[in-house]
Tab-separated table of C-alpha atoms in Angstrom:
chain	number	residue	atom	x	y	z
A	1327	GLN	CA	72.670	-50.403	-138.760
A	1328	LEU	CA	71.680	-53.680	-137.135
A	1329	ASN	CA	73.002	-55.736	-140.029
A	1330	GLY	CA	76.323	-53.904	-139.942
A	1331	ARG	CA	76.678	-54.265	-136.199
A	1332	LEU	CA	75.953	-58.001	-136.108
A	1333	GLY	CA	78.311	-58.823	-138.955
A	1334	GLU	CA	78.361	-61.660	-141.469
A	1335	THR	CA	77.350	-64.278	-138.899
A	1336	PHE	CA	73.813	-62.913	-139.043
A	1337	GLU	CA	71.477	-62.041	-141.873
A	1338	VAL	CA	68.973	-59.293	-141.075
A	1339	VAL	CA	65.779	-59.066	-143.123
A	1340	ASN	CA	63.404	-56.117	-142.758
A	1341	ALA	CA	59.941	-57.572	-143.296
A	1342	GLY	CA	58.052	-54.735	-141.645
A	1343	VAL	CA	55.421	-52.482	-143.164
A	1344	GLY	CA	54.762	-49.109	-141.568
A	1345	ASN	CA	51.485	-47.964	-139.991
A	1346	MET	CA	50.103	-51.427	-139.328
A	1347	ASN	CA	48.284	-52.266	-136.126
A	1348	MET	CA	49.275	-55.434	-134.269
A	1349	SER	CA	46.643	-57.611	-135.921
A	1350	GLN	CA	47.923	-56.568	-139.341
A	1351	ILE	CA	51.561	-57.061	-138.307
A	1352	VAL	CA	50.984	-60.645	-137.169
A	1353	ALA	CA	48.816	-61.481	-140.189
A	1354	HIS	CA	51.531	-60.079	-142.468
A	1355	TRP	CA	54.208	-62.133	-140.731
A	1356	LYS	CA	52.132	-65.328	-140.901
A	1357	ALA	CA	51.712	-64.766	-144.632
A	1358	ILE	CA	55.433	-64.378	-145.376
A	1359	ASN	CA	56.970	-66.616	-142.700
A	1360	GLN	CA	56.939	-69.622	-145.014
A	1361	MET	CA	59.270	-67.743	-147.362
A	1362	LEU	CA	61.421	-66.348	-144.530
A	1363	PRO	CA	62.354	-69.075	-142.055
A	1364	VAL	CA	64.169	-67.288	-139.235
A	1365	ASP	CA	65.784	-67.894	-135.866
A	1366	THR	CA	64.633	-64.649	-134.247
A	1367	VAL	CA	61.739	-62.282	-134.912
A	1368	ILE	CA	61.920	-58.678	-133.684
A	1369	VAL	CA	58.391	-57.344	-133.256
A	1370	VAL	CA	58.370	-53.549	-133.385
A	1371	VAL	CA	55.515	-52.167	-131.286
A	1372	THR	CA	54.355	-48.552	-131.331
A	1373	ALA	CA	51.471	-46.748	-129.681
A	1374	ARG	CA	49.458	-47.352	-132.846
A	1375	ALA	CA	49.539	-51.120	-132.327
A	1376	ALA	CA	46.207	-50.997	-130.493
A	1377	GLU	CA	44.423	-48.989	-133.172
A	1378	LYS	CA	41.455	-50.748	-134.700
A	1379	GLN	CA	40.859	-51.012	-138.397
A	1380	ASN	CA	37.225	-50.385	-139.136
A	1381	PRO	CA	35.609	-53.007	-141.372
A	1382	PRO	CA	36.314	-52.031	-144.975
A	1383	SER	CA	33.579	-51.427	-147.482
A	1384	LYS	CA	32.351	-54.173	-149.765
A	1385	ASN	CA	34.644	-52.823	-152.443
A	1386	TRP	CA	36.715	-55.765	-153.749
A	1387	LEU	CA	39.925	-53.711	-153.889
A	1388	LEU	CA	39.641	-52.708	-150.239
A	1389	LYS	CA	39.148	-56.330	-149.251
A	1390	GLN	CA	42.096	-57.595	-151.286
A	1391	SER	CA	44.708	-54.851	-151.073
A	1392	ILE	CA	47.169	-54.528	-148.193
A	1393	LEU	CA	47.859	-50.992	-149.386
A	1394	ALA	CA	44.171	-50.158	-149.149
A	1395	ALA	CA	44.060	-51.602	-145.630
A	1396	LEU	CA	47.003	-49.439	-144.626
A	1397	VAL	CA	45.413	-46.337	-146.126
A	1398	SER	CA	42.262	-47.199	-144.198
A	1399	THR	CA	44.233	-47.508	-140.957
A	1400	VAL	CA	46.080	-44.230	-141.516
A	1401	SER	CA	42.892	-42.368	-142.374
A	1402	GLN	CA	41.275	-43.682	-139.203
A	1403	ARG	CA	44.279	-42.549	-137.184
A	1404	ILE	CA	43.968	-39.083	-138.656
A	1405	THR	CA	40.277	-39.053	-137.790
A	1406	LEU	CA	40.682	-40.601	-134.345
A	1407	GLY	CA	43.987	-39.019	-133.542
A	1408	ALA	CA	43.184	-35.982	-131.704
A	1409	GLN	CA	44.805	-32.675	-132.272
A	1410	GLY	CA	47.254	-31.558	-129.663
A	1411	LYS	CA	49.332	-33.499	-127.168
A	1412	THR	CA	46.682	-33.682	-124.432
A	1413	SER	CA	44.119	-35.124	-126.817
A	1414	LEU	CA	46.672	-37.580	-128.175
A	1415	VAL	CA	47.364	-38.855	-124.655
A	1416	GLN	CA	43.630	-39.199	-124.031
A	1417	HIS	CA	43.171	-41.085	-127.287
A	1418	TYR	CA	45.899	-43.589	-126.485
A	1419	GLU	CA	44.699	-43.940	-122.897
A	1420	GLU	CA	41.328	-44.938	-124.294
A	1421	ILE	CA	42.460	-47.506	-126.846
A	1422	TRP	CA	45.027	-49.088	-124.504
A	1423	SER	CA	42.634	-49.170	-121.544
A	1424	ALA	CA	41.464	-52.481	-120.095
A	1425	ASP	CA	37.934	-51.086	-120.448
A	1426	TYR	CA	38.415	-50.732	-124.192
A	1427	ASP	CA	37.735	-53.727	-126.413
A	1428	ASN	CA	41.369	-54.438	-127.264
A	1429	SER	CA	40.762	-58.136	-127.815
A	1430	ASN	CA	42.191	-57.799	-131.342
A	1431	LEU	CA	45.508	-56.683	-129.871
A	1432	LEU	CA	45.686	-59.527	-127.346
A	1433	THR	CA	44.514	-62.058	-129.925
A	1434	ALA	CA	47.271	-60.930	-132.274
A	1435	PHE	CA	49.976	-61.466	-129.651
A	1436	SER	CA	48.496	-64.886	-128.828
A	1437	ALA	CA	48.514	-65.779	-132.536
A	1438	LEU	CA	52.190	-64.818	-132.691
A	1439	ALA	CA	52.889	-67.048	-129.685
A	1440	GLU	CA	51.146	-69.949	-131.421
A	1441	LEU	CA	53.176	-69.396	-134.580
A	1442	GLN	CA	56.347	-69.227	-132.492
A	1443	ALA	CA	55.530	-72.570	-130.876
A	1444	GLU	CA	54.982	-74.092	-134.310
A	1445	LYS	CA	57.991	-72.585	-136.111
A	1446	LYS	CA	60.390	-72.522	-133.119
A	1447	PHE	CA	61.757	-68.996	-133.519
A	1448	ASN	CA	62.755	-66.561	-130.770
A	1449	VAL	CA	60.760	-63.379	-130.230
A	1450	ILE	CA	62.142	-60.014	-129.148
A	1451	VAL	CA	59.602	-57.263	-128.537
A	1452	LEU	CA	60.993	-53.830	-129.356
A	1453	MET	CA	58.901	-50.993	-127.929
A	1454	ILE	CA	59.270	-47.723	-129.807
A	1455	PRO	CA	58.182	-44.870	-127.527
A	1456	GLU	CA	55.789	-42.220	-128.797
A	1457	ALA	CA	58.262	-39.614	-130.036
A	1458	ASN	CA	56.390	-36.366	-129.406
A	1459	ASP	CA	58.024	-35.621	-126.064
A	1460	MET	CA	60.211	-38.353	-124.609
A	1461	LYS	CA	61.800	-36.086	-122.003
A	1462	ASN	CA	58.436	-35.521	-120.300
A	1463	TYR	CA	56.915	-38.799	-121.384
A	1464	GLN	CA	53.184	-39.285	-120.840
A	1465	PHE	CA	52.701	-42.645	-122.531
A	1466	SER	CA	54.369	-44.976	-120.012
A	1467	PHE	CA	51.104	-46.872	-119.600
A	1468	ILE	CA	51.607	-48.233	-123.137
A	1469	ASN	CA	55.167	-49.374	-122.458
A	1470	ASP	CA	54.023	-51.050	-119.224
A	1471	ILE	CA	51.248	-52.980	-120.994
A	1472	VAL	CA	53.543	-54.157	-123.788
A	1473	GLU	CA	56.192	-55.260	-121.280
A	1474	LYS	CA	53.583	-57.283	-119.364
A	1475	ILE	CA	52.466	-58.974	-122.587
A	1476	ALA	CA	56.087	-59.795	-123.472
A	1477	ASN	CA	56.699	-61.242	-120.019
A	1478	LYS	CA	53.509	-63.294	-120.230
A	1479	HIS	CA	54.782	-64.999	-123.373
A	1480	HIS	CA	58.384	-65.237	-122.070
A	1481	TRP	CA	59.672	-62.941	-124.805
A	1482	LYS	CA	62.681	-60.660	-124.452
A	1483	TYR	CA	61.655	-57.022	-124.100
A	1484	VAL	CA	63.661	-54.035	-125.313
A	1485	ASP	CA	62.651	-50.449	-124.567
A	1486	PRO	CA	64.948	-47.481	-125.285
A	1487	LEU	CA	62.765	-45.045	-123.320
A	1488	THR	CA	65.182	-44.710	-120.394
A	1489	LYS	CA	67.963	-43.751	-122.819
A	1490	PHE	CA	65.718	-41.404	-124.747
A	1491	LYS	CA	64.518	-39.615	-121.613
A	1492	SER	CA	68.072	-38.716	-120.601
A	1493	VAL	CA	68.290	-35.808	-123.065
A	1494	GLU	CA	65.932	-33.472	-124.874
A	1495	SER	CA	63.643	-35.187	-127.370
A	1496	SER	CA	64.992	-33.065	-130.206
A	1497	GLU	CA	68.264	-35.000	-129.913
A	1498	TRP	CA	66.451	-38.046	-131.308
A	1499	HIS	CA	64.359	-36.335	-134.005
A	1500	VAL	CA	65.202	-36.038	-137.686
A	1501	SER	CA	64.603	-32.289	-137.541
A	1502	LYS	CA	62.621	-29.620	-135.736
A	1503	ASN	CA	59.687	-30.249	-138.039
A	1504	ASP	CA	60.086	-34.024	-138.286
A	1505	ILE	CA	59.819	-36.040	-135.076
A	1506	HIS	CA	60.661	-39.365	-136.707
A	1507	LEU	CA	63.621	-41.036	-135.017
A	1508	ASN	CA	67.024	-40.150	-136.442
A	1509	GLY	CA	70.178	-42.193	-136.972
A	1510	LYS	CA	71.401	-41.524	-133.421
A	1511	ALA	CA	68.145	-42.913	-132.040
A	1512	PHE	CA	68.377	-46.052	-134.147
A	1513	SER	CA	71.998	-46.517	-133.134
A	1514	THR	CA	70.876	-46.438	-129.487
A	1515	ILE	CA	68.190	-49.005	-130.250
A	1516	VAL	CA	70.760	-51.247	-131.938
A	1517	ASP	CA	72.965	-50.966	-128.828
A	1518	LEU	CA	70.103	-52.496	-126.830
A	1519	LEU	CA	69.053	-55.073	-129.427
A	1520	GLU	CA	72.460	-56.514	-130.291
A	1521	PRO	CA	73.136	-58.375	-127.011
A	1522	LYS	CA	69.571	-59.729	-126.953
A	1523	ILE	CA	69.937	-61.126	-130.460
A	1524	VAL	CA	73.348	-62.639	-129.730
A	1525	GLU	CA	72.019	-64.143	-126.503
A	1526	ALA	CA	69.061	-65.665	-128.336
A	1527	SER	CA	71.398	-67.066	-131.003
A	1528	ILE	CA	73.689	-68.670	-128.432
A	1529	HIS	CA	70.702	-70.236	-126.690
A	1530	GLU	CA	69.385	-71.486	-130.059
A	1531	ASN	CA	72.694	-73.165	-130.923
A	1532	LYS	CA	73.140	-74.969	-127.619
């Protein structure tokens, strides 16, 4: 959708990999940035960004494989992720708390800022709200933290939560049994991203 909306003036490349925490996202981007020189990077942040990846075993495959690292992260989320909405809120409150050792998260954002200074690209932070119940949203503490981090690094911040809260959450879900965001949700996100990208491009070309 984003590529279609921006038109031929822009080239949009999806370099993301699902289920990564922020440390993995930044490490992945550092690894491929040499092959993908860009003007603007959109960093997609979810509640899972603060999840830790436990040290893998000494198994060579686990050490070398990105897929294995992702499986490890997902399995930890299943183990850590509590059952039920209340427990999920408590889990995220814990891992996003200032009392929790979230140095990996902050270090990852700082590493991205260093890479930005070196490679001279713009950064837009896109916060994807936890989709369970956006009408009666209980995860605002995450959005607030991410916005503060974006402001600290002078990055543009995009958060569709206000739009999403205006109607029932089911309006944004793929189906009753699948709470992943649907095409309407992504279209709303593109509405918010497009002017930020164009603005960044204009600034870049001055």
